[in-house]
Tab-separated table of C-alpha atoms in Angstrom:
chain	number	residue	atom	x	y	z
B	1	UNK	CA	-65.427	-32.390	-32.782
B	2	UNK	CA	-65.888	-31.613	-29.207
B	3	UNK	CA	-67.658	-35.293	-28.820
B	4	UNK	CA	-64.324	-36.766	-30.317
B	5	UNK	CA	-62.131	-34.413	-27.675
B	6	UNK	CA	-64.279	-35.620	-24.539
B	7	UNK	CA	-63.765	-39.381	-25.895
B	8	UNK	CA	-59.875	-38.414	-25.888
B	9	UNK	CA	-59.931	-38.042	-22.417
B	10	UNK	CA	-61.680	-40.537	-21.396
B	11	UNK	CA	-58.699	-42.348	-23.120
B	12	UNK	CA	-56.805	-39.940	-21.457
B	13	UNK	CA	-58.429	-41.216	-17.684
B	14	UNK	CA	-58.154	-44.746	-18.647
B	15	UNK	CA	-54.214	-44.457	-19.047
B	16	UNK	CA	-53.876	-43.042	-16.190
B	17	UNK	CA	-55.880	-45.609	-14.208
B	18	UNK	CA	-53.835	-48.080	-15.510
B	19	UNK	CA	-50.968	-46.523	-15.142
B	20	UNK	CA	-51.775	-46.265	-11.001
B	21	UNK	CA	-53.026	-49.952	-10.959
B	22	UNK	CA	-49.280	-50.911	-12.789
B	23	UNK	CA	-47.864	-49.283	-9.874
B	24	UNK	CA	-49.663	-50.791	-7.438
B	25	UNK	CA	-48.869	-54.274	-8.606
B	26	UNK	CA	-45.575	-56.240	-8.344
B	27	UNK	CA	-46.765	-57.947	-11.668
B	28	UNK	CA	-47.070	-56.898	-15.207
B	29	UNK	CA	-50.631	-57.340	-15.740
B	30	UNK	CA	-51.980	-53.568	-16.746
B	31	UNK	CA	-49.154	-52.243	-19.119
B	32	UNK	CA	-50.743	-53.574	-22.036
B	33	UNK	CA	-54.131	-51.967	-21.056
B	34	UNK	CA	-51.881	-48.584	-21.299
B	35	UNK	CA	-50.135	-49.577	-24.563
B	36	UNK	CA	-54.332	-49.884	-25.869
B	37	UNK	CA	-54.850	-46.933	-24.501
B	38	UNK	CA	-52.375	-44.449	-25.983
B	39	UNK	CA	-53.221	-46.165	-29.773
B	40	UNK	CA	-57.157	-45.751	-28.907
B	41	UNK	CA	-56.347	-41.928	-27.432
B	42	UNK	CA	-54.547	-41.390	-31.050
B	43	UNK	CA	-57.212	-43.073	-33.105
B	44	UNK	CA	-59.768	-40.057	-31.217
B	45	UNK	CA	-57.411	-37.625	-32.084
B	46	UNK	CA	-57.625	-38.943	-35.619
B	47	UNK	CA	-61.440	-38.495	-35.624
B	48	UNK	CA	-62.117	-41.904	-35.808
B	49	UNK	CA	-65.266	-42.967	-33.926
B	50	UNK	CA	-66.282	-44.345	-30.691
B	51	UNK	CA	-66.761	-47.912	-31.975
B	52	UNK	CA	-63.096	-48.012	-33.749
B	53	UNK	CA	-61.362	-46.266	-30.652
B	54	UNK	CA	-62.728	-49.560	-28.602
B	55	UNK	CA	-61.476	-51.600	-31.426
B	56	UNK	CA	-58.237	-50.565	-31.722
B	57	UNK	CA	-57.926	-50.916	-27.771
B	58	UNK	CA	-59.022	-54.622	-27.883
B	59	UNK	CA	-56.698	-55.636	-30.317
B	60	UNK	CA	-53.568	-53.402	-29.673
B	61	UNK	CA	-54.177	-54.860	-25.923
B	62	UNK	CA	-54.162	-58.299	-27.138
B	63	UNK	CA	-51.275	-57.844	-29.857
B	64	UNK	CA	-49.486	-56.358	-26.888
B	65	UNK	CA	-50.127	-58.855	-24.399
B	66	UNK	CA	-49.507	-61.496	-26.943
B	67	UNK	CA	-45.983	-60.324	-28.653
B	68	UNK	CA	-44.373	-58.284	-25.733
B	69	UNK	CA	-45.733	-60.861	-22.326
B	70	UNK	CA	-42.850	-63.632	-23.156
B	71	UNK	CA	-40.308	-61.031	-23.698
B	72	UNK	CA	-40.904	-58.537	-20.924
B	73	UNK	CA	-41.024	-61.750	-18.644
B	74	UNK	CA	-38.385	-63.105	-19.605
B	75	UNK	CA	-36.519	-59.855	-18.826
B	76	UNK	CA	-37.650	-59.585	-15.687
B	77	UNK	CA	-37.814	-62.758	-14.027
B	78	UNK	CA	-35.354	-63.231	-11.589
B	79	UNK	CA	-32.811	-65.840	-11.393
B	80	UNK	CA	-34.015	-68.436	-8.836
B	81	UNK	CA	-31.432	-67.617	-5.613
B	82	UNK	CA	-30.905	-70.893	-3.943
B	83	UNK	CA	-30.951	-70.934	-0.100
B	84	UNK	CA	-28.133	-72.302	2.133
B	85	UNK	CA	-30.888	-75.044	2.608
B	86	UNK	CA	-31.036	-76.158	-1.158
B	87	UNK	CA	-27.069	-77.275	-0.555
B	88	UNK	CA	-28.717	-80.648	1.122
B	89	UNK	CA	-30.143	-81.184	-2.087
B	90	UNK	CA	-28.654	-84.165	-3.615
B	91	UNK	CA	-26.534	-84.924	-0.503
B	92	UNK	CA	-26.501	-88.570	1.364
B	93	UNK	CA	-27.777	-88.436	4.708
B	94	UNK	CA	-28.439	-91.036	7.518
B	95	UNK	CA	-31.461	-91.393	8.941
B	96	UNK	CA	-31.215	-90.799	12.771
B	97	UNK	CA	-35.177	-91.604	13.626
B	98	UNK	CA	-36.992	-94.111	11.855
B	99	UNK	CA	-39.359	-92.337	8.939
B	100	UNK	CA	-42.421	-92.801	8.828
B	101	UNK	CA	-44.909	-90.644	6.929
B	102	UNK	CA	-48.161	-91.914	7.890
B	103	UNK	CA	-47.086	-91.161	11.393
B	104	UNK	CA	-45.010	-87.752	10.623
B	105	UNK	CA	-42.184	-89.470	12.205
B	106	UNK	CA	-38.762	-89.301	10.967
B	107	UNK	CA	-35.678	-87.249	10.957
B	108	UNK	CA	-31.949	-87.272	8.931
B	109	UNK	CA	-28.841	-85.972	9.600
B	110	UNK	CA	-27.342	-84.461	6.806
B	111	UNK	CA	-24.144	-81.935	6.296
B	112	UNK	CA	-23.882	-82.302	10.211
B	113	UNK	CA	-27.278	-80.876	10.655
B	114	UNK	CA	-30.680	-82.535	11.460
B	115	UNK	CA	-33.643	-82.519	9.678
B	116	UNK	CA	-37.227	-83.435	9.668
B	117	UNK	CA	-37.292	-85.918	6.739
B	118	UNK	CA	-40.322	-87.965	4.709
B	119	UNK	CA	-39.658	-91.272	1.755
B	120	UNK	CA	-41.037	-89.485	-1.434
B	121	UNK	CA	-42.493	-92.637	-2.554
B	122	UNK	CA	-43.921	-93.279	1.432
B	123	UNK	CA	-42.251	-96.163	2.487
B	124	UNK	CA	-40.853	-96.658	5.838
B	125	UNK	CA	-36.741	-96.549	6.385
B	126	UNK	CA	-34.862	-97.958	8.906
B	127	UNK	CA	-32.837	-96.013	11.308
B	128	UNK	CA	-29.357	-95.909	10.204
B	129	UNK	CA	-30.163	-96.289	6.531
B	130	UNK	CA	-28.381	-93.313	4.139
B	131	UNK	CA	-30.679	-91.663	2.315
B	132	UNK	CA	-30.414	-89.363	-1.181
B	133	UNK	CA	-32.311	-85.677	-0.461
B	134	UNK	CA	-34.446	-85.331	-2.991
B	135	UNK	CA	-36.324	-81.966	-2.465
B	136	UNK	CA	-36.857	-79.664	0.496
B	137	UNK	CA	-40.857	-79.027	1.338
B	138	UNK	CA	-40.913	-76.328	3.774
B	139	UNK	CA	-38.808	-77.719	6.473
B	140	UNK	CA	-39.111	-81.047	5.798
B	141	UNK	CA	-36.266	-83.040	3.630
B	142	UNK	CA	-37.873	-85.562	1.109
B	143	UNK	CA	-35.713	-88.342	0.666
B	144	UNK	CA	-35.130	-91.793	-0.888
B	145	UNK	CA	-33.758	-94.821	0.515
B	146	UNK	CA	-30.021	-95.448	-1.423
B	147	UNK	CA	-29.704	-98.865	-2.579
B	148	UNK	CA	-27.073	-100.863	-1.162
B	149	UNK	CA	-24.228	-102.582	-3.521
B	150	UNK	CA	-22.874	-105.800	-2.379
């Protein structure tokens, strides 16, 4: 019996290291290494042996990880907060220096503000030409050329 107490808190030690490394992360990635923990620490207090203590860690850490990840994550995950720059998104613009991506050239005026700008598909537009914003990347706009209507 003392063997089976010393195992115990080992389980004991191994909760608490996970415990400190759940802390020390901004990410879920330990708490189902604690959840195996506690059923392994009652499986020693149970008498079982060494070899089903591990056991029951593997798979209640895998149950765990498997079952709980998708709803813990879903709990947690913030809504994206979109920036005062994602408001270009979608906006027309006019292009107020010829773009030109193999160059890095190119800039757009959009919302009364101006912008670095790239073509998403890499061709060259025209200064003057209105433009759809497709995407922000970094502090660039990526845009595409609008199609004129006759």
């Amino acid at each position: 019996m003392p063997l089976q107490f010393e195992l115990g808190w080992l389980w004991l030690l191994a909760l608490v290291f996970f415990i400190i490394l759940e802390a020390a992360t901004v990410q879920m990635v330990a708490i189902w290494f604690m959840i195996g923990s506690v059923a392994a620490f009652v499986c020693s207090l149970l008498g079982l042996g060494i070899g089903w203590e591990i056991a029951v860690f593997i798979v209640v850490s895998g149950l765990s990880l498997v079952m709980l990840r998708p709803l813990i994550k879903k709990r947690v995950e913030a809504e994206r907060i979109p920036t005062n720059a994602d408001m270009v998104i979608g906006r027309v613009g006019v292009v107020s220096e010829e773009i030109n991506n193999d160059e890095g050239k190119g800039r757009v005026r959009v919302m009364n503000l101006d912008w670095a700008a790239q073509a998403l598909d890499g061709e060259r537009i025209k200064k003057n030409a209105k433009v759809n914003v497709h995407a922000i990347d970094g502090v660039k706009l990526i845009v595409v050329p609008l199609k004129e209507e006759n």
